[in-house]
Coordinates of C-alpha atoms in Angstrom, one line a residue:
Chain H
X1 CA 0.0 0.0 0.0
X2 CA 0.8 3.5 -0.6
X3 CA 2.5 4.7 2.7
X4 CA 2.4 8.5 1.2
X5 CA 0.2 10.0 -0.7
X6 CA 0.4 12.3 -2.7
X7 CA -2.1 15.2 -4.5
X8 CA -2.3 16.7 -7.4
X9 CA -1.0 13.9 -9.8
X10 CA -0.7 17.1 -12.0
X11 CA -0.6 20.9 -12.2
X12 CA -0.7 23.8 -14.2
X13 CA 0.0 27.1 -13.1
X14 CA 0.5 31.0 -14.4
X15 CA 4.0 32.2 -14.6
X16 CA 4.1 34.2 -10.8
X17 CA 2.0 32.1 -9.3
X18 CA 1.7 29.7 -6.4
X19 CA 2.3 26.5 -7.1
X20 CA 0.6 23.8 -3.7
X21 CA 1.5 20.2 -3.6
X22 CA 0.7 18.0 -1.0
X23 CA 1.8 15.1 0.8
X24 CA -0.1 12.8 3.4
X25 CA 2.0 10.2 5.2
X26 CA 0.5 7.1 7.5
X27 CA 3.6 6.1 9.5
X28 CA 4.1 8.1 12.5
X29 CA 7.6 6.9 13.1
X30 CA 8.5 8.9 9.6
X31 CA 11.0 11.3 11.1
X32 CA 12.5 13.2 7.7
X33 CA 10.6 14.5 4.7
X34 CA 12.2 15.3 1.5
X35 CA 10.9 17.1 -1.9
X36 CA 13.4 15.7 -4.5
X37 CA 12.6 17.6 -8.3
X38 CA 13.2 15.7 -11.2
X39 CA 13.8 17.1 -14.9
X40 CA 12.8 15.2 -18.3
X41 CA 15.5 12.9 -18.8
X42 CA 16.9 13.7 -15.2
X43 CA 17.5 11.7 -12.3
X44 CA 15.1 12.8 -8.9
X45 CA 17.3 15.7 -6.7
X46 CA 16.7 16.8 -3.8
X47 CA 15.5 20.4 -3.5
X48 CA 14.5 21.0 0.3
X49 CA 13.4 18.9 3.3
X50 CA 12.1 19.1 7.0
X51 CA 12.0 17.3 10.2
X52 CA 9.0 16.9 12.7
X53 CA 10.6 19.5 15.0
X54 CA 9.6 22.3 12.7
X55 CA 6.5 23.5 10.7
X56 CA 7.7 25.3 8.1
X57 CA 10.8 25.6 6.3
X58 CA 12.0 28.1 3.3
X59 CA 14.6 28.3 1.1
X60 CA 14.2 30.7 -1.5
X61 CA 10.8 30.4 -3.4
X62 CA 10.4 26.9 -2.0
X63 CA 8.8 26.3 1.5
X64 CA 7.5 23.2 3.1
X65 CA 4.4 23.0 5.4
X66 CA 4.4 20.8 7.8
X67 CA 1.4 19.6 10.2
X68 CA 2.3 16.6 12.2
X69 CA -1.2 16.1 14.0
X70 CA -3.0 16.0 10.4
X71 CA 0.1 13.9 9.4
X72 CA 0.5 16.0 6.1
X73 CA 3.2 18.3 4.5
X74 CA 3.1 20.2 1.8
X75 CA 5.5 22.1 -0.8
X76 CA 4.4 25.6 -1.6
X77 CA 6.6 27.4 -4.5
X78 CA 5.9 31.2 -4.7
X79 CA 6.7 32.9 -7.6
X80 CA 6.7 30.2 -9.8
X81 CA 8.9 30.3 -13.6
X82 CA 8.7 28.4 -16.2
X83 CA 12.0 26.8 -15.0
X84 CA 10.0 25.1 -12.2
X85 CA 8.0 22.6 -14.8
X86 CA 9.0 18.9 -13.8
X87 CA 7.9 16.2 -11.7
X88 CA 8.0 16.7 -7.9
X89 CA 8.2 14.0 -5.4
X90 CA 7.6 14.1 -1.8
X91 CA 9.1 11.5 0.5
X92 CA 9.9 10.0 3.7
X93 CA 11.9 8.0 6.0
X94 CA 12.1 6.3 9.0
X95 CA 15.7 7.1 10.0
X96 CA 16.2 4.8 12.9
X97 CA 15.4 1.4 11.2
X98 CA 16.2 2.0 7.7
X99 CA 19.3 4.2 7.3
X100 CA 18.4 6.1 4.0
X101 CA 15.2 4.0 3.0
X102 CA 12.8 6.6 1.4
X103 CA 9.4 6.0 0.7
X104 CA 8.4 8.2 -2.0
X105 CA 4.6 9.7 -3.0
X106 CA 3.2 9.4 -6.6
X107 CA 4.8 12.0 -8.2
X108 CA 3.1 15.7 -9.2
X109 CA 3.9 16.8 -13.0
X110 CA 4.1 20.8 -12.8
X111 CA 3.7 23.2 -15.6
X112 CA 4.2 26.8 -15.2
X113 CA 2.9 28.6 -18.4
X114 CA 4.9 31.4 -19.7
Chain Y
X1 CA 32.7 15.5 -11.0
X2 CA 30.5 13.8 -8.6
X3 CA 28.1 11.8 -10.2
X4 CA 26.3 8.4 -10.1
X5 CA 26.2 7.0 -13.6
X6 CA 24.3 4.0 -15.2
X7 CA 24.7 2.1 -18.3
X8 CA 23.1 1.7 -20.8
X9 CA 20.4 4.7 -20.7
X10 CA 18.1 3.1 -22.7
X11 CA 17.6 -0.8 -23.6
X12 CA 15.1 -2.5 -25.6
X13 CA 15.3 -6.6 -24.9
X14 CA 13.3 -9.5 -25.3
X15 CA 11.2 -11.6 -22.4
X16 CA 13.7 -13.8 -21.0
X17 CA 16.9 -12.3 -22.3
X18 CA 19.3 -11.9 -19.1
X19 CA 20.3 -8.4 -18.6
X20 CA 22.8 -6.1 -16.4
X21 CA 22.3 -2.4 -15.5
X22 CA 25.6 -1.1 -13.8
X23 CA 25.5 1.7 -12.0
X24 CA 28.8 3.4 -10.6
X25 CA 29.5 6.5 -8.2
X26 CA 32.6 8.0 -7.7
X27 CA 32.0 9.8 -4.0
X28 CA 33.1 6.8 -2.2
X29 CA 29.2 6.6 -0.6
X30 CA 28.8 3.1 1.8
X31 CA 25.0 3.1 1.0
X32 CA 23.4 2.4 -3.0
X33 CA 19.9 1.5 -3.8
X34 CA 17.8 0.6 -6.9
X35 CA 14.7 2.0 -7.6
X36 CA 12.1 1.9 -10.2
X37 CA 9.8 4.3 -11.4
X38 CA 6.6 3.7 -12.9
X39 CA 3.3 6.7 -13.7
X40 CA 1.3 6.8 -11.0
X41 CA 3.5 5.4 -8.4
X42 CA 6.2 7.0 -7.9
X43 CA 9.7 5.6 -7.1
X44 CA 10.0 2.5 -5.6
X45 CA 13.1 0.8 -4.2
X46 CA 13.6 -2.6 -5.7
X47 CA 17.1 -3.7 -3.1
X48 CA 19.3 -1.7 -1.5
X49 CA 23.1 -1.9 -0.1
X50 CA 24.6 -0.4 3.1
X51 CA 28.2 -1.7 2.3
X52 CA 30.5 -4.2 0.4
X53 CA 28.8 -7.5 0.5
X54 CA 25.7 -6.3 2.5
X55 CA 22.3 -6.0 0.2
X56 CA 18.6 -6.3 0.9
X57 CA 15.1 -6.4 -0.6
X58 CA 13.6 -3.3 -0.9
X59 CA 9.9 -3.3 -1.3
X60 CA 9.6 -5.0 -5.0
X61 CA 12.6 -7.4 -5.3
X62 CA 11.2 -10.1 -7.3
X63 CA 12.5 -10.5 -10.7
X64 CA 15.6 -8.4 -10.3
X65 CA 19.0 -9.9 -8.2
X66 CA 22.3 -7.3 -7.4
X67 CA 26.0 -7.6 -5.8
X68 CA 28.0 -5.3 -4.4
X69 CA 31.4 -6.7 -4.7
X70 CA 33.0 -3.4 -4.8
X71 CA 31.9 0.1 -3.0
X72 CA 31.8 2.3 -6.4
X73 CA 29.7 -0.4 -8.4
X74 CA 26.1 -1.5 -7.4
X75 CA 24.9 -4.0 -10.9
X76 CA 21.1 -4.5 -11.1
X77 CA 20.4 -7.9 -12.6
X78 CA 17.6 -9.3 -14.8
X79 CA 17.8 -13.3 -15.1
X80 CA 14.9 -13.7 -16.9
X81 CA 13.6 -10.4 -17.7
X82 CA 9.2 -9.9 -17.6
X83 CA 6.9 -7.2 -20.1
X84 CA 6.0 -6.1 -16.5
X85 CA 9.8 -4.9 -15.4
X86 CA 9.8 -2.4 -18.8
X87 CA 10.1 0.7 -16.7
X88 CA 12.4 3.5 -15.4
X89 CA 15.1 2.8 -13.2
X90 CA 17.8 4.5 -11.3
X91 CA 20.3 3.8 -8.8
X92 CA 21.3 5.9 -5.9
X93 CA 23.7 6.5 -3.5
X94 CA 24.3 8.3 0.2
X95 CA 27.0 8.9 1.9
X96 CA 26.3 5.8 4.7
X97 CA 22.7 4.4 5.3
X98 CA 21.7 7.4 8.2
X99 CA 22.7 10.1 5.8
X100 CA 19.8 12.0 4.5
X101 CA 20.7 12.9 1.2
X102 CA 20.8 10.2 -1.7
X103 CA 22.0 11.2 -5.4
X104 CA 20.4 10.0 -8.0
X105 CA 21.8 8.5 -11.5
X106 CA 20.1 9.7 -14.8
X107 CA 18.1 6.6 -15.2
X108 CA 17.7 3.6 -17.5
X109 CA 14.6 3.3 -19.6
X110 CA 13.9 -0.1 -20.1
X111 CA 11.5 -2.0 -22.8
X112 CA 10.8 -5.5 -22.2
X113 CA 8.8 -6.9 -25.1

C-alpha cells in the first residue's frame, strides 16, 4: 500500500503564481521529509526537506508545510517560472530502522505557463 | 565531477533475455539502492546496499538480483527479464545508510517486449 500519498498527480500554473503540492503520510515513526525535483530525462534531486521538530521551512521560493497532527506536508513554491515545470516528489523515511530508505509519493507533474 | 552514472540509458530486450544495469559513483558513498519508477506510483526501491557484500530487498525485489562486490559499483540484474519490469530505473547513492541525502543516476529506460 501506498505509505504516502500524494495530490495533485498534475498541475498547471501561471507564470508568478503559487504552485501547492501536497503530501499525506501514514507512519508516525517517519522522522525526515524530503521534496526531490526531477527534470525530463533527469534523475530525482533533492531540492529542500524538513523534520518533525519544525513547521515550516524556506529556502528561497520553496517552503514546506508541515502539520504533524493532520500527518500532512506540503511544498508551496511562490513565484513560480517556467524553469519550475518537472515532476515533484515528496518522500519520507524512518531514520532509525532504515538508514536512508525513502518511501516516495506518486509524483506531481508541474507546468508553469509562460 | 560527482556523479552516479548507469549504463546503458536506454535498452530495448526480449522476455527472457538476461540483462545487467551497472551503475557506478565515484563519491566513495557506503549506502546504494535501486529504484524503479513507474506513472502513477512514484519511485520505488527494488534492493538496497549499506556496504561491500551487505544487500537487501527493498519493497519490490522479485525478478531483479544485485551484488555489491565493490563500494563504487552497485549491478542490477535481470535473469529472466518480464513485459511487466519495462520501466524507469535509477540507482542511488548516500554517503552511509543514516545520511539523509541520496543522489540519483540519470536513469535507465527499459523496454521489455
Amino acid at each position: 500500500q501506498q505509505q504516502v500519498k500524494q495530490s495533485p498527480q498534475s498541475l498547471i500554473v501561471q507564470k508568478g503564481g503559487i504552485s501547492i503540492i501536497n503530501c499525506a503520510y501514514e507512519n508516525t515513526a517517519f522522522d525526515y521529509f524530503p521534496w526531490y525535483q526531477q527534470f525530463p530525462g533527469k534523475g530525482p534531486a533533492l531540492l529542500i526537506a524538513i523534520r518533525p521538530d519544525v513547521s515550516e521551512k524556506k529556502e528561497g521560493r520553496f517552503t514546506i508545510s508541515f502539520n504533524k497532527s493532520a500527518k500532512q506536508f506540503s511544498l508551496h513554491i511562490m513565484d513560480s517560472q517556467p524553469g519550475d515545470s518537472a515532476t515533484y516528489f515528496c518522500a519520507a523515511k524512518r531514520g532509525e530502522t532504515s538508514g536512508s530508505r525513502l518511501t516516495f509519493g506518486e509524483g506531481t507533474q508541474l507546468t508553469v505557463n509562460p | 565531477e560527482a556523479q552516479v552514472t548507469q549504463n546503458p540509458r536506454y535498452l530495448i530486450t526480449v522476455t527472457g533475455k538476461k540483462l545487467t544495469v551497472t551503475c557506478s559513483q565515484n563519491m566513495n558513498h557506503e549506502y546504494m539502492s535501486w529504484y524503479r519508477q513507474d506513472p502513477g506510483l512514484g519511485l520505488r526501491q527494488i534492493y538496497y546496499s549499506m556496504n561491500v557484500e551487505v544487500t537487501d530487498k527493498g519493497d519490490v525485489p522479485e525478478g531483479y538480483k544485485v551484488s555489491r562486490k565493490e563500494k563504487r559499483n552497485f549491478p542490477l540484474i535481470l535473469e529472466s527479464p518480464s513485459p511487466n519490469q519495462t520501466s524507469l530505473y535509477f540507482c542511488a547513492s548516500s554517503l552511509w545508510e543514516g545520511t539523509d541525502t541520496q543522489y540519483f543516476g540519470p536513469g535507465t529506460r527499459l523496454t521489455v517486449l
